[in-house]
Backbone as a printed PyTorch tensor [residue, N CA C, xyz], in Angstrom:
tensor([[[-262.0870,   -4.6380,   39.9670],
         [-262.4660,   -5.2210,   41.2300],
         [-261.2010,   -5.6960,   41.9350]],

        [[-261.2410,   -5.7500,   43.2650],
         [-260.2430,   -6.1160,   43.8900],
         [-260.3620,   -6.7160,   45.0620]],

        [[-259.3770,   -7.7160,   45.7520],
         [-259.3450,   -8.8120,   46.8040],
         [-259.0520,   -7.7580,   48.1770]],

        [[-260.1460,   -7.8200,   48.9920],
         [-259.8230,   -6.8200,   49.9670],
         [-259.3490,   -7.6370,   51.1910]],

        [[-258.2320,   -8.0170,   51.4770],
         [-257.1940,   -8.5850,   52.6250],
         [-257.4210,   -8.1170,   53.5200]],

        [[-257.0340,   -7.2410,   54.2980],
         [-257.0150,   -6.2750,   54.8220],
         [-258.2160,   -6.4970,   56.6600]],

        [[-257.5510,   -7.5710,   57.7600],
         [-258.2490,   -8.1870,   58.3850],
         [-259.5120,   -8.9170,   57.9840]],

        [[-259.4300,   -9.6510,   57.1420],
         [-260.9550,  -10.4570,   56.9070],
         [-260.6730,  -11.5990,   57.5350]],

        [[-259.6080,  -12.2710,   57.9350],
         [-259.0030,  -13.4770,   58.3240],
         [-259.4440,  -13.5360,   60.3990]],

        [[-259.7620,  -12.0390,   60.2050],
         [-259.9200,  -11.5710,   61.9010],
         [-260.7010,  -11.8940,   62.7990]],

        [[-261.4800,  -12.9320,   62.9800],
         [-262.7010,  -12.9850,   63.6060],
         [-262.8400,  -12.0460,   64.6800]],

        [[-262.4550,  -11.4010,   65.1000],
         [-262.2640,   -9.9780,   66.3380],
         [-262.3220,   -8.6840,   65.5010]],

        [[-262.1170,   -8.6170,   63.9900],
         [-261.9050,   -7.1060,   63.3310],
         [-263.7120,   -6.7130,   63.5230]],

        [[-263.7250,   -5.5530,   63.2560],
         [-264.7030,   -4.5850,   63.5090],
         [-264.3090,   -3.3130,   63.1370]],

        [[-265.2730,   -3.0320,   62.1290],
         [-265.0900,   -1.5070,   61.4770],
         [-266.2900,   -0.7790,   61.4860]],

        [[-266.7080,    0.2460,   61.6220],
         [-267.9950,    1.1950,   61.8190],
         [-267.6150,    2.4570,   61.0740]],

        [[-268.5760,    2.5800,   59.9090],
         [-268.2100,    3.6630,   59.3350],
         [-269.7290,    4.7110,   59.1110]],

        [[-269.5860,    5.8490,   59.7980],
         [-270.6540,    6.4910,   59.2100],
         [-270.3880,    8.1270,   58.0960]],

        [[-271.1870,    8.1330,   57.7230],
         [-270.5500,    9.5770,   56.6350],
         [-272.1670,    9.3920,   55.3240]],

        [[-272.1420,   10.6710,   54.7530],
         [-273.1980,   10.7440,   53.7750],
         [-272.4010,   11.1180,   52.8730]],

        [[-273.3130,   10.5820,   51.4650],
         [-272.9010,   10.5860,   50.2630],
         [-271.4500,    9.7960,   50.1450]],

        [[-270.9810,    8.1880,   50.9200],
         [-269.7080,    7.9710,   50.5240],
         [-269.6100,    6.6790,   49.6960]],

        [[-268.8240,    6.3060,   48.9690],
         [-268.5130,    4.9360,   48.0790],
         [-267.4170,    4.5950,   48.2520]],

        [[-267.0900,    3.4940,   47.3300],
         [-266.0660,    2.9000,   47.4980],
         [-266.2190,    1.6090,   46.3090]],

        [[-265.0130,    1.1750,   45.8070],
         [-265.1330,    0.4490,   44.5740],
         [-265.8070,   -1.1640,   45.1380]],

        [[-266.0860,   -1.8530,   43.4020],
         [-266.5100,   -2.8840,   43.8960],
         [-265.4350,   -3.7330,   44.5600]],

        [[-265.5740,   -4.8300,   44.9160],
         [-264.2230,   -5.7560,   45.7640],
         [-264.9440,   -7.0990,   46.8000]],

        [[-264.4560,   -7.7270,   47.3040],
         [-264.3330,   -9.2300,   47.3240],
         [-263.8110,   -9.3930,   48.5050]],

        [[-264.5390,   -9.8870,   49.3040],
         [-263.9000,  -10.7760,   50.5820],
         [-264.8690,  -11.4490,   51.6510]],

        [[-264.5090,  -12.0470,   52.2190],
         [-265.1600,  -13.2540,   53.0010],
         [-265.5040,  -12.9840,   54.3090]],

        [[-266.5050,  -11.5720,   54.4980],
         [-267.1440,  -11.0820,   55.3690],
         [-268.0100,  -10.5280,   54.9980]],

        [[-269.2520,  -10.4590,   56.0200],
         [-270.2710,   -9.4230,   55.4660],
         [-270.4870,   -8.2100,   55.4150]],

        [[-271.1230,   -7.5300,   54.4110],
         [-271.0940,   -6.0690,   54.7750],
         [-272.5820,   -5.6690,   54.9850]],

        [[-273.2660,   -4.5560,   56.3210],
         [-274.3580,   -4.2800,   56.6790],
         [-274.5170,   -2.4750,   56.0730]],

        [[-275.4530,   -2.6640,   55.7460],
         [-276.0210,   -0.5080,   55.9300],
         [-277.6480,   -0.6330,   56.7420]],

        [[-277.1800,    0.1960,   57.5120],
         [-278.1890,    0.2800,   58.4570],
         [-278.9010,    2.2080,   58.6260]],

        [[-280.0520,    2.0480,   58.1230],
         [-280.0800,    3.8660,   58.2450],
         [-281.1900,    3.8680,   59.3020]],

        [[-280.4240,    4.5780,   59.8200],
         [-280.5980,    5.2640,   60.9270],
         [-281.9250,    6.2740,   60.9150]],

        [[-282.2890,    7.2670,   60.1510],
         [-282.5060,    8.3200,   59.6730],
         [-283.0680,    8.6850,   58.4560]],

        [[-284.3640,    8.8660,   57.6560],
         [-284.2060,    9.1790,   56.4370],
         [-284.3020,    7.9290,   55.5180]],

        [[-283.5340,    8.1490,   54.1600],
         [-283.6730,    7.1650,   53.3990],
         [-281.9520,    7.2060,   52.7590]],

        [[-281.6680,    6.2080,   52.0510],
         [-280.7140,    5.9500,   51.2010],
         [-280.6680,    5.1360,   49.8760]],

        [[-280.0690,    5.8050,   48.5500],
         [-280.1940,    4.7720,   47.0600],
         [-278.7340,    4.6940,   47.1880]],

        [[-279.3650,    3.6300,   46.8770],
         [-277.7290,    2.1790,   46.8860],
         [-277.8460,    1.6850,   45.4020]],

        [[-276.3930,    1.8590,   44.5780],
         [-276.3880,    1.5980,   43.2780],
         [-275.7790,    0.4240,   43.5630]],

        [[-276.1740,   -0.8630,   42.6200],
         [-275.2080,   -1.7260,   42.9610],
         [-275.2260,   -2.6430,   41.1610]],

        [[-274.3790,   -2.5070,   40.6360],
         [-274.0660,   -2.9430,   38.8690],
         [-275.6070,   -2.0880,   38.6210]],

        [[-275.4480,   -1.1790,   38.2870],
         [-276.7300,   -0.1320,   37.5420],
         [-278.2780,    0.1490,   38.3310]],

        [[-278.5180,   -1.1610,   38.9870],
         [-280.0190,   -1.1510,   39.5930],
         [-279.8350,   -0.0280,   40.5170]],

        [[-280.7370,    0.9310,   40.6200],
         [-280.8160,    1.7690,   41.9290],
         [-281.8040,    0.8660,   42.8130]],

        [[-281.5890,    0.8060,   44.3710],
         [-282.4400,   -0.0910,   45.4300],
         [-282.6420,    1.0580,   46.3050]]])
């Protein structure tokens, strides 16, 4: 796991990411993160549970 820096300090940062089938490791920081589907459905693994 890792401390993700990387503008969290930003109150102005803003990131929008769309793409299928993508991940990314677990990690830590002091903003929220949203998934919003649009379309369809999505399984979200999160420590083993599928949701």
């Amino acid at each position: 796991m890792f401390y993700q820096a990387f503008a969290t300090n930003d109150s102005d940062y803003f990131k929008k990411e769309t793409g299928i089938d993508f991940s990314f490791p677990q990690h830590l920081h002091p903003c929220l993160e949203f998934i919003i589907i649009q379309d369809g459905e999505m399984r979200i693994n999160i420590d083993n549970p599928l949701y």
